[in-house]
Amino acid sequence: MDFNIPADIQAYLNELDDFIERVIKPIEAEDDNIRFFDHRREWARTDFENGGLPRKEWEALLARVRKLADEAGHFRFALPREFGGKDGSNLAMAIIREHLASKGLGLHNDLQNEHSIVGNQPIVLILRDFGTDEQKKEMIPKLLDGSMRIAFGLTDRYHGSDATHMETRAVPETRNGEPGWLINGEKMWITGMHTATHCMLFARSHGKDGDASGITAFLVPSSDPGVIIEEYMWTFNMPTDHPRMTIRDVWVPESAILGPLGGGLALAQHFVHENRIRQAASSLGAAVYCINETVKYARQRQPFGQALAVNQAIQFPLVELATQAEMLRLLIRKTAWEMDQMPKPEVEKRLSDKVSMCNYWANRLCCEAADRAMQVHGGIGYSRHKPFEHIYRHHRRYRITEGSEEIQMRKVAAYLFGYIGPKREEFAKLEAEARRPVNR
């Protein structure tokens, strides 16, 4: 086994660092752009008089940086070469995402709105793998140049993580001789609808409540008058781009269906493992940043005439966090490497539990590290003059949104106890033997 970062990935990290120093840091320093990252950050980012949405100048700055990163060949790194990417592996993306997040807040990487100079663009791959030839030809180039933005409309208002009991309904309806579907329902947390041109809207088209089949994905123009934004939900970390939506009598032609009729949940699951391992790596990186900054502060701060770091009450909690970070890094990279060794369907069968372990533990670790950083830094750590409270408030979200901790642990338990996964047959035999009557 070789636990060194592969030479090509290390070289790319160096290239990214150079790009950040030469291109990104000067932009961050100009025109008071630092206001988006210092103690004014929440106010600078949020248009409180406009529903709490992101300020236009904030989003324009992020778009400018993404364009520069794209021109430099970084933004599409994870995409296939056919889309201008570099076929970035899961291992490479895990290492890169940790590396960028470990630098702290900055224009290079700010995951509050999924911004990074190395992008994550799952909908391009969903279209590649599930779209019709017409959909691919029309939409993928627009997604890549930013002229089309597709929001992900899965979550129903009253069902949260349980998509199988979705109450949003689609029924067949022909208009002017053209077959199509009429959609009605309510959605929540459909991130990015304020700038989306379309919503990938999931609705039950047939089947029974609770069935995994029977849910279909439709590409709905966000300008349709039946797509009604009721309100944007204000959150722990502002600004918000998460609306509560009503879908009222929205009609779309059959050409708006993405993927197989009734097979929409396959689209929803298509990129979940890649998303979760990358997000876990980002949370690990943010945790490492909190740990490192706190250790530095404890060595520098000298209450009662000696460094704060000499106290075991300071040392031991940070030792535990640092130990967990080291172990988690190995699990994330091992899991990402294993994902690269097998086809996507095999990942679900063989590694889904490991991905869930990485994800829920990384998100929890980040929150614990940010909380400890605030505690050790005292008043200044609690203030917005340090980034720890922002890191805590943002990453606390991921303990809910990328599949809640409970959902992730449930997945791990299902694999561990053999209800699904590689141990299923073995445990079924054990259970059958336990039920076999004993002859006396």
CSV table of C-alpha atoms in Angstrom, one decimal:
chain,number,residue,atom,x,y,z
A,1,MET,CA,0.0,0.0,0.0
A,2,ASP,CA,1.2,3.5,-0.9
A,3,PHE,CA,-0.4,6.3,1.3
A,4,ASN,CA,1.4,9.1,-0.5
A,5,ILE,CA,-0.6,11.5,-2.6
A,6,PRO,CA,0.0,10.5,-6.2
A,7,ALA,CA,2.6,12.6,-7.9
A,8,ASP,CA,0.2,13.9,-10.6
A,9,ILE,CA,-2.4,15.0,-7.9
A,10,GLN,CA,0.3,16.7,-5.8
A,11,ALA,CA,1.5,18.6,-8.9
A,12,TYR,CA,-2.0,19.7,-9.5
A,13,LEU,CA,-2.4,20.9,-6.0
A,14,ASN,CA,0.7,23.0,-6.5
A,15,GLU,CA,-0.8,24.4,-9.7
A,16,LEU,CA,-4.0,25.3,-7.9
A,17,ASP,CA,-2.0,27.0,-5.1
A,18,ASP,CA,-0.2,29.1,-7.7
A,19,PHE,CA,-3.4,30.0,-9.4
A,20,ILE,CA,-4.9,31.1,-6.1
A,21,GLU,CA,-1.9,33.3,-5.2
A,22,ARG,CA,-1.5,34.9,-8.7
A,23,VAL,CA,-5.2,35.3,-9.7
A,24,ILE,CA,-7.7,34.8,-6.9
A,25,LYS,CA,-6.0,36.5,-3.9
A,26,PRO,CA,-5.5,39.9,-5.8
A,27,ILE,CA,-9.2,39.9,-6.7
A,28,GLU,CA,-10.1,39.1,-3.1
A,29,ALA,CA,-8.1,42.1,-2.0
A,30,GLU,CA,-9.5,44.7,-4.5
A,31,ASP,CA,-12.6,46.9,-4.2
A,32,ASP,CA,-13.1,45.9,-0.6
A,33,ASN,CA,-14.1,42.4,-1.7
A,34,ILE,CA,-12.7,41.2,1.7
A,35,ARG,CA,-16.0,42.4,3.1
A,36,PHE,CA,-17.5,39.1,1.9
A,37,PHE,CA,-15.2,37.2,4.2
A,38,ASP,CA,-14.4,39.3,7.2
A,39,HIS,CA,-16.7,40.2,10.1
A,40,ARG,CA,-19.2,41.9,7.7
A,41,ARG,CA,-19.6,38.8,5.6
A,42,GLU,CA,-23.2,37.9,6.4
A,43,TRP,CA,-24.4,41.4,5.8
A,44,ALA,CA,-22.3,41.9,2.7
A,45,ARG,CA,-23.6,38.7,1.2
A,46,THR,CA,-27.2,39.0,2.1
A,47,ASP,CA,-29.9,41.3,0.6
A,48,PHE,CA,-32.1,41.4,3.7
A,49,GLU,CA,-34.6,43.7,2.0
A,50,ASN,CA,-35.0,41.2,-0.9
A,51,GLY,CA,-36.1,38.1,0.9
A,52,GLY,CA,-32.7,37.4,2.3
A,53,LEU,CA,-31.4,36.4,-1.2
A,54,PRO,CA,-27.7,36.7,-2.1
A,55,ARG,CA,-26.7,40.2,-3.1
A,56,LYS,CA,-26.1,40.5,-6.8
A,57,GLU,CA,-22.6,41.9,-6.4
A,58,TRP,CA,-21.7,38.9,-4.3
A,59,GLU,CA,-22.9,36.4,-6.9
A,60,ALA,CA,-21.3,38.5,-9.7
A,61,LEU,CA,-18.0,38.2,-7.9
A,62,LEU,CA,-18.3,34.4,-7.6
A,63,ALA,CA,-19.3,34.2,-11.3
A,64,ARG,CA,-16.2,36.2,-12.3
A,65,VAL,CA,-13.9,33.9,-10.4
A,66,ARG,CA,-15.6,30.7,-11.8
A,67,LYS,CA,-15.1,32.1,-15.3
A,68,LEU,CA,-11.4,32.7,-14.6
A,69,ALA,CA,-11.0,29.2,-13.1
A,70,ASP,CA,-12.8,27.8,-16.2
A,71,GLU,CA,-10.5,29.6,-18.6
A,72,ALA,CA,-7.5,28.3,-16.7
A,73,GLY,CA,-8.7,24.8,-17.0
A,74,HIS,CA,-9.6,24.2,-13.3
A,75,PHE,CA,-13.4,24.6,-13.0
A,76,ARG,CA,-14.3,21.5,-15.1
A,77,PHE,CA,-11.5,19.3,-13.6
A,78,ALA,CA,-13.9,16.5,-12.5
A,79,LEU,CA,-15.8,16.4,-15.8
A,80,PRO,CA,-14.9,14.1,-18.7
A,81,ARG,CA,-12.6,15.4,-21.4
A,82,GLU,CA,-15.5,15.5,-23.9
A,83,PHE,CA,-16.9,18.4,-21.8
A,84,GLY,CA,-13.6,20.2,-21.5
A,85,GLY,CA,-12.7,18.5,-18.2
A,86,LYS,CA,-9.7,16.5,-17.1
A,87,ASP,CA,-11.5,13.2,-16.1
A,88,GLY,CA,-10.7,14.0,-12.4
A,89,SER,CA,-11.0,10.9,-10.3
A,90,ASN,CA,-12.9,10.6,-7.0
A,91,LEU,CA,-9.6,10.3,-5.2
A,92,ALA,CA,-8.3,13.5,-6.8
A,93,MET,CA,-11.5,15.4,-6.0
A,94,ALA,CA,-11.4,14.3,-2.4
A,95,ILE,CA,-7.8,15.4,-2.0
A,96,ILE,CA,-8.4,18.7,-3.8
A,97,ARG,CA,-11.6,19.5,-1.9
A,98,GLU,CA,-9.9,18.9,1.5
A,99,HIS,CA,-6.9,21.0,0.4
A,100,LEU,CA,-9.0,23.9,-0.7
A,101,ALA,CA,-11.3,23.9,2.4
A,102,SER,CA,-8.3,23.6,4.8
A,103,LYS,CA,-7.2,27.1,3.6
A,104,GLY,CA,-10.3,28.7,5.3
A,105,LEU,CA,-12.8,31.1,3.7
A,106,GLY,CA,-11.9,32.7,0.5
A,107,LEU,CA,-12.8,33.3,-3.1
A,108,HIS,CA,-10.9,30.1,-4.0
A,109,ASN,CA,-13.5,28.0,-2.2
A,110,ASP,CA,-16.7,29.0,-0.3
A,111,LEU,CA,-19.1,26.1,0.0
A,112,GLN,CA,-22.0,28.2,1.4
A,113,ASN,CA,-23.2,28.3,-2.1
A,114,GLU,CA,-21.2,25.4,-3.6
A,115,HIS,CA,-18.6,27.8,-5.0
A,116,SER,CA,-15.1,26.5,-5.8
A,117,ILE,CA,-12.5,27.0,-8.4
A,118,VAL,CA,-12.7,23.2,-8.9
A,119,GLY,CA,-16.4,22.8,-9.6
A,120,ASN,CA,-18.9,20.1,-8.9
A,121,GLN,CA,-21.4,19.8,-11.8
A,122,PRO,CA,-23.5,16.6,-11.4
A,123,ILE,CA,-26.4,17.7,-13.6
A,124,VAL,CA,-24.1,17.7,-16.7
A,125,LEU,CA,-23.4,14.0,-16.0
A,126,ILE,CA,-27.1,13.3,-15.3
A,127,LEU,CA,-28.0,14.8,-18.7
A,128,ARG,CA,-25.2,12.8,-20.3
A,129,ASP,CA,-26.4,9.5,-18.9
A,130,PHE,CA,-30.1,10.0,-18.9
A,131,GLY,CA,-30.9,12.7,-21.4
A,132,THR,CA,-32.3,12.3,-25.0
A,133,ASP,CA,-30.0,13.3,-27.8
A,134,GLU,CA,-32.0,16.5,-28.2
A,135,GLN,CA,-31.7,17.3,-24.5
A,136,LYS,CA,-28.0,16.7,-24.5
A,137,LYS,CA,-27.4,18.8,-27.7
A,138,GLU,CA,-29.5,21.7,-26.4
A,139,MET,CA,-28.7,21.8,-22.7
A,140,ILE,CA,-25.2,20.5,-21.9
A,141,PRO,CA,-23.4,23.4,-23.8
A,142,LYS,CA,-25.6,25.9,-22.0
A,143,LEU,CA,-24.9,24.4,-18.6
A,144,LEU,CA,-21.2,24.5,-19.3
A,145,ASP,CA,-21.3,28.2,-20.4
A,146,GLY,CA,-23.6,29.2,-17.6
A,147,SER,CA,-26.5,30.4,-19.8
A,148,MET,CA,-28.7,27.5,-18.3
A,149,ARG,CA,-29.0,26.7,-14.7
A,150,ILE,CA,-31.0,23.7,-13.5
A,151,ALA,CA,-32.2,23.5,-9.9
A,152,PHE,CA,-32.9,20.1,-8.3
A,153,GLY,CA,-36.5,19.8,-7.3
A,154,LEU,CA,-36.8,16.6,-5.3
A,155,THR,CA,-37.9,17.4,-1.7
A,156,ASP,CA,-41.6,17.5,-1.1
A,157,ARG,CA,-42.8,20.0,1.5
A,158,TYR,CA,-44.2,17.4,3.9
A,159,HIS,CA,-42.0,14.4,3.3
A,160,GLY,CA,-38.4,15.6,3.6
A,161,SER,CA,-35.9,12.7,3.1
A,162,ASP,CA,-38.6,10.3,2.1
A,163,ALA,CA,-39.1,10.8,-1.7
A,164,THR,CA,-41.2,7.6,-2.1
A,165,HIS,CA,-44.2,9.2,-0.4
A,166,MET,CA,-44.1,12.2,-2.7
A,167,GLU,CA,-47.4,14.1,-3.0
A,168,THR,CA,-46.4,16.1,-6.0
A,169,ARG,CA,-48.3,14.5,-8.8
A,170,ALA,CA,-48.1,14.4,-12.6
A,171,VAL,CA,-51.0,13.2,-14.7
A,172,PRO,CA,-51.2,12.7,-18.4
A,173,GLU,CA,-52.9,15.5,-20.3
A,174,THR,CA,-53.0,16.3,-24.0
A,175,ARG,CA,-53.0,19.9,-25.1
A,176,ASN,CA,-53.6,21.0,-28.7
A,177,GLY,CA,-53.0,17.5,-29.8
A,178,GLU,CA,-49.7,17.2,-28.0
A,179,PRO,CA,-49.3,14.6,-25.3
A,180,GLY,CA,-47.9,15.9,-22.0
A,181,TRP,CA,-48.2,16.0,-18.2
A,182,LEU,CA,-50.0,18.2,-15.8
A,183,ILE,CA,-48.1,18.7,-12.5
A,184,ASN,CA,-49.3,19.9,-9.1
A,185,GLY,CA,-47.6,19.9,-5.7
A,186,GLU,CA,-45.5,21.6,-3.1
A,187,LYS,CA,-41.7,21.6,-2.9
A,188,MET,CA,-39.2,22.8,-0.3
A,189,TRP,CA,-35.5,23.6,-0.2
A,190,ILE,CA,-35.0,23.8,-4.0
A,191,THR,CA,-31.7,25.5,-3.9
A,192,GLY,CA,-30.8,28.1,-6.5
A,193,MET,CA,-34.3,28.8,-7.9
A,194,HIS,CA,-33.7,32.6,-7.8
A,195,THR,CA,-31.3,32.2,-10.7
A,196,ALA,CA,-32.4,28.9,-12.2
A,197,THR,CA,-33.7,28.8,-15.8
A,198,HIS,CA,-35.2,25.3,-15.2
A,199,CYS,CA,-36.1,23.0,-12.4
A,200,MET,CA,-35.5,19.3,-12.6
A,201,LEU,CA,-38.9,18.6,-10.9
A,202,PHE,CA,-39.7,15.1,-9.5
A,203,ALA,CA,-43.3,14.0,-9.3
A,204,ARG,CA,-45.2,10.8,-8.9
A,205,SER,CA,-46.5,9.8,-12.3
A,206,HIS,CA,-47.9,6.4,-11.4
A,207,GLY,CA,-47.5,3.6,-8.8
A,208,LYS,CA,-48.4,3.6,-5.1
A,209,ASP,CA,-47.1,5.8,-2.3
A,210,GLY,CA,-44.0,4.3,-0.9
A,211,ASP,CA,-42.9,2.7,-4.1
A,212,ALA,CA,-39.5,3.6,-5.3
A,213,SER,CA,-40.7,3.3,-8.9
A,214,GLY,CA,-43.3,5.6,-10.4
A,215,ILE,CA,-41.5,8.9,-9.8
A,216,THR,CA,-40.5,10.8,-12.9
A,217,ALA,CA,-38.2,13.7,-13.5
A,218,PHE,CA,-39.4,16.6,-15.6
A,219,LEU,CA,-37.4,19.6,-16.9
A,220,VAL,CA,-39.7,22.6,-16.1
A,221,PRO,CA,-38.9,26.2,-17.1
A,222,SER,CA,-38.7,28.3,-14.0
A,223,SER,CA,-40.5,31.1,-15.8
A,224,ASP,CA,-43.7,29.0,-16.0
A,225,PRO,CA,-46.4,31.0,-14.2
A,226,GLY,CA,-47.4,27.8,-12.3
A,227,VAL,CA,-44.0,27.7,-10.6
A,228,ILE,CA,-44.7,29.9,-7.6
A,229,ILE,CA,-42.0,30.9,-5.1
A,230,GLU,CA,-44.0,31.3,-1.9
A,231,GLU,CA,-41.0,32.4,0.2
A,232,TYR,CA,-37.3,31.9,0.7
A,233,MET,CA,-36.6,30.1,4.0
A,234,TRP,CA,-34.2,32.1,6.2
A,235,THR,CA,-31.6,29.8,7.6
A,236,PHE,CA,-28.9,29.5,10.3
A,237,ASN,CA,-26.3,30.9,7.8
A,238,MET,CA,-27.5,33.6,5.5
A,239,PRO,CA,-28.0,34.4,2.6
A,240,THR,CA,-30.7,32.0,1.5
A,241,ASP,CA,-31.5,30.6,-1.9
A,242,HIS,CA,-33.8,27.8,-0.6
A,243,PRO,CA,-37.5,28.5,-1.4
A,244,ARG,CA,-40.8,26.9,-0.5
A,245,MET,CA,-42.5,26.5,-3.9
A,246,THR,CA,-46.0,25.7,-5.1
A,247,ILE,CA,-46.4,23.9,-8.4
A,248,ARG,CA,-49.9,24.8,-9.7
A,249,ASP,CA,-51.2,23.3,-13.0
A,250,VAL,CA,-47.8,23.3,-14.7
A,251,TRP,CA,-48.1,21.5,-18.1
A,252,VAL,CA,-45.1,20.2,-19.9
A,253,PRO,CA,-44.8,18.1,-23.1
A,254,GLU,CA,-43.5,14.6,-23.1
A,255,SER,CA,-40.2,15.9,-24.4
A,256,ALA,CA,-39.7,17.5,-20.9
A,257,ILE,CA,-39.3,14.0,-19.3
A,258,LEU,CA,-35.7,13.4,-18.3
A,259,GLY,CA,-34.7,9.7,-18.1
A,260,PRO,CA,-37.1,6.8,-18.0
A,261,LEU,CA,-40.8,7.3,-17.1
A,262,GLY,CA,-41.2,6.3,-13.5
A,263,GLY,CA,-37.4,6.0,-13.0
A,264,GLY,CA,-36.7,9.4,-11.6
A,265,LEU,CA,-35.2,8.2,-8.4
A,266,ALA,CA,-32.3,6.6,-10.4
A,267,LEU,CA,-31.5,10.2,-11.4
A,268,ALA,CA,-31.6,11.4,-7.9
A,269,GLN,CA,-29.2,8.7,-6.8
A,270,HIS,CA,-27.0,8.9,-9.8
A,271,PHE,CA,-24.4,11.2,-8.3
A,272,VAL,CA,-25.1,10.8,-4.6
A,273,HIS,CA,-21.9,8.9,-3.8
A,274,GLU,CA,-19.6,11.3,-5.6
A,275,ASN,CA,-21.3,14.3,-4.0
A,276,ARG,CA,-21.1,12.8,-0.5
A,277,ILE,CA,-17.4,11.8,-0.7
A,278,ARG,CA,-16.5,15.3,-2.0
A,279,GLN,CA,-18.6,17.0,0.6
A,280,ALA,CA,-17.1,14.8,3.3
A,281,ALA,CA,-13.6,15.9,2.1
A,282,SER,CA,-14.6,19.5,2.3
A,283,SER,CA,-15.9,19.2,5.8
A,284,LEU,CA,-12.7,17.4,6.8
A,285,GLY,CA,-10.7,20.3,5.3
A,286,ALA,CA,-12.7,22.9,7.2
A,287,ALA,CA,-12.2,20.8,10.4
A,288,VAL,CA,-8.5,20.7,9.8
A,289,TYR,CA,-8.4,24.5,9.3
A,290,CYS,CA,-10.2,25.0,12.7
A,291,ILE,CA,-7.8,22.6,14.5
A,292,ASN,CA,-4.7,24.2,13.0
A,293,GLU,CA,-5.8,27.7,13.7
A,294,THR,CA,-6.7,26.8,17.3
A,295,VAL,CA,-3.3,25.1,17.9
A,296,LYS,CA,-1.5,28.2,16.7
A,297,TYR,CA,-3.6,30.5,18.9
A,298,ALA,CA,-3.1,28.3,22.0
A,299,ARG,CA,0.7,28.6,21.5
A,300,GLN,CA,0.5,32.4,21.1
A,301,ARG,CA,-2.1,33.3,23.7
A,302,GLN,CA,-0.5,33.7,27.2
A,303,PRO,CA,-3.0,34.2,30.0
A,304,PHE,CA,-1.5,34.1,33.5
A,305,GLY,CA,2.0,34.4,32.0
A,306,GLN,CA,2.2,31.2,30.1
A,307,ALA,CA,1.0,29.8,26.8
A,308,LEU,CA,-2.6,28.5,26.8
A,309,ALA,CA,-1.3,25.4,25.1
A,310,VAL,CA,0.4,24.1,28.2
A,311,ASN,CA,-2.9,23.2,29.8
A,312,GLN,CA,-4.2,19.7,29.2
A,313,ALA,CA,-7.7,21.0,29.2
A,314,ILE,CA,-6.7,22.7,25.9
A,315,GLN,CA,-4.5,19.9,24.6
A,316,PHE,CA,-6.6,16.8,25.0
A,317,PRO,CA,-9.8,17.9,23.1
A,318,LEU,CA,-7.6,19.1,20.2
A,319,VAL,CA,-5.7,15.8,20.3
A,320,GLU,CA,-8.9,13.9,20.0
A,321,LEU,CA,-10.0,16.1,17.1
A,322,ALA,CA,-6.6,15.8,15.3
A,323,THR,CA,-6.7,12.0,15.8
A,324,GLN,CA,-10.2,11.7,14.3
A,325,ALA,CA,-9.2,13.9,11.4
A,326,GLU,CA,-6.2,11.7,10.6
A,327,MET,CA,-8.3,8.5,10.7
A,328,LEU,CA,-11.1,10.1,8.7
A,329,ARG,CA,-8.7,11.3,6.0
A,330,LEU,CA,-7.5,7.7,5.5
A,331,LEU,CA,-11.1,6.4,5.2
A,332,ILE,CA,-12.2,9.1,2.8
A,333,ARG,CA,-9.2,8.6,0.5
A,334,LYS,CA,-9.4,4.8,0.6
A,335,THR,CA,-13.1,4.9,-0.2
A,336,ALA,CA,-12.6,7.4,-3.0
A,337,TRP,CA,-9.8,5.3,-4.4
A,338,GLU,CA,-12.1,2.2,-4.3
A,339,MET,CA,-14.9,4.1,-6.0
A,340,ASP,CA,-12.5,4.7,-8.9
A,341,GLN,CA,-11.8,1.0,-9.2
A,342,MET,CA,-15.4,-0.1,-10.1
A,343,PRO,CA,-18.4,0.9,-12.2
A,344,LYS,CA,-20.9,3.3,-10.6
A,345,PRO,CA,-23.6,0.5,-10.0
A,346,GLU,CA,-21.0,-1.5,-8.0
A,347,VAL,CA,-20.4,1.5,-5.7
A,348,GLU,CA,-24.0,1.3,-4.5
A,349,LYS,CA,-23.7,-2.4,-3.9
A,350,ARG,CA,-20.3,-2.5,-2.2
A,351,LEU,CA,-19.3,0.9,-0.9
A,352,SER,CA,-22.4,2.9,-0.1
A,353,ASP,CA,-22.0,2.3,3.6
A,354,LYS,CA,-18.4,3.5,3.6
A,355,VAL,CA,-19.4,6.7,1.8
A,356,SER,CA,-22.1,7.3,4.4
A,357,MET,CA,-19.6,6.7,7.2
A,358,CYS,CA,-17.3,9.3,5.6
A,359,ASN,CA,-20.0,11.8,5.1
A,360,TYR,CA,-21.9,11.8,8.4
A,361,TRP,CA,-18.7,11.7,10.5
A,362,ALA,CA,-16.9,14.4,8.6
A,363,ASN,CA,-19.9,16.8,9.0
A,364,ARG,CA,-20.0,16.1,12.7
A,365,LEU,CA,-16.3,16.4,13.1
A,366,CYS,CA,-16.3,19.8,11.4
A,367,CYS,CA,-19.0,21.1,13.7
A,368,GLU,CA,-17.1,19.8,16.8
A,369,ALA,CA,-13.8,21.4,15.5
A,370,ALA,CA,-15.5,24.7,14.9
A,371,ASP,CA,-17.1,24.6,18.3
A,372,ARG,CA,-13.8,23.8,20.0
A,373,ALA,CA,-12.1,26.6,18.1
A,374,MET,CA,-14.7,29.1,19.3
A,375,GLN,CA,-14.2,27.8,22.9
A,376,VAL,CA,-10.4,28.0,22.9
A,377,HIS,CA,-10.4,31.4,21.2
A,378,GLY,CA,-12.9,32.7,23.7
A,379,GLY,CA,-14.7,36.0,22.9
A,380,ILE,CA,-12.8,36.6,19.7
A,381,GLY,CA,-13.7,33.1,18.6
A,382,TYR,CA,-17.4,33.7,19.2
A,383,SER,CA,-17.2,37.0,17.3
A,384,ARG,CA,-17.5,37.3,13.6
A,385,HIS,CA,-13.9,38.6,13.5
A,386,LYS,CA,-12.9,34.9,13.3
A,387,PRO,CA,-14.5,32.5,10.7
A,388,PHE,CA,-15.3,29.7,13.1
A,389,GLU,CA,-18.9,30.7,13.8
A,390,HIS,CA,-19.5,30.9,10.1
A,391,ILE,CA,-17.9,27.5,9.5
A,392,TYR,CA,-20.1,26.0,12.2
A,393,ARG,CA,-23.3,27.5,10.9
A,394,HIS,CA,-22.6,26.5,7.4
A,395,HIS,CA,-21.4,22.9,8.0
A,396,ARG,CA,-24.2,22.3,10.5
A,397,ARG,CA,-26.4,22.3,7.4
A,398,TYR,CA,-24.7,19.2,6.0
A,399,ARG,CA,-25.7,17.1,8.9
A,400,ILE,CA,-29.2,17.4,7.5
A,401,THR,CA,-29.1,18.2,3.8
A,402,GLU,CA,-26.7,15.7,2.2
A,403,GLY,CA,-28.8,12.9,3.7
A,404,SER,CA,-29.2,13.5,7.4
A,405,GLU,CA,-27.0,11.8,9.9
A,406,GLU,CA,-29.8,9.5,10.8
A,407,ILE,CA,-30.3,8.5,7.1
A,408,GLN,CA,-26.6,7.9,6.7
A,409,MET,CA,-26.3,5.8,9.8
A,410,ARG,CA,-29.4,3.8,8.8
A,411,LYS,CA,-27.6,3.0,5.5
A,412,VAL,CA,-24.5,1.9,7.5
A,413,ALA,CA,-26.6,-0.2,9.8
A,414,ALA,CA,-28.3,-1.9,6.9
A,415,TYR,CA,-24.9,-3.0,5.5
A,416,LEU,CA,-23.5,-3.9,8.9
A,417,PHE,CA,-26.4,-6.1,9.8
A,418,GLY,CA,-26.8,-7.6,6.3
A,419,TYR,CA,-30.2,-6.2,5.4
A,420,ILE,CA,-28.6,-5.0,2.1
A,421,GLY,CA,-25.1,-5.2,0.6
A,422,PRO,CA,-22.4,-8.0,0.5
A,423,LYS,CA,-23.4,-9.6,3.8
A,424,ARG,CA,-27.1,-10.0,2.9
A,425,GLU,CA,-26.9,-13.7,1.8
A,426,GLU,CA,-24.7,-14.7,4.7
A,427,PHE,CA,-27.0,-13.1,7.3
A,428,ALA,CA,-30.1,-14.5,5.6
A,429,LYS,CA,-28.7,-18.0,6.1
A,430,LEU,CA,-27.9,-17.3,9.8
A,431,GLU,CA,-31.4,-16.0,10.3
A,432,ALA,CA,-32.9,-19.1,8.6
A,433,GLU,CA,-30.7,-21.4,10.8
A,434,ALA,CA,-31.8,-19.6,13.9
A,435,ARG,CA,-35.5,-20.2,13.0
A,436,ARG,CA,-35.0,-23.9,12.2
A,437,PRO,CA,-36.8,-26.1,14.7
A,438,VAL,CA,-34.5,-28.1,17.0
A,439,ASN,CA,-35.2,-31.9,17.1
A,440,ARG,CA,-35.2,-33.2,20.6
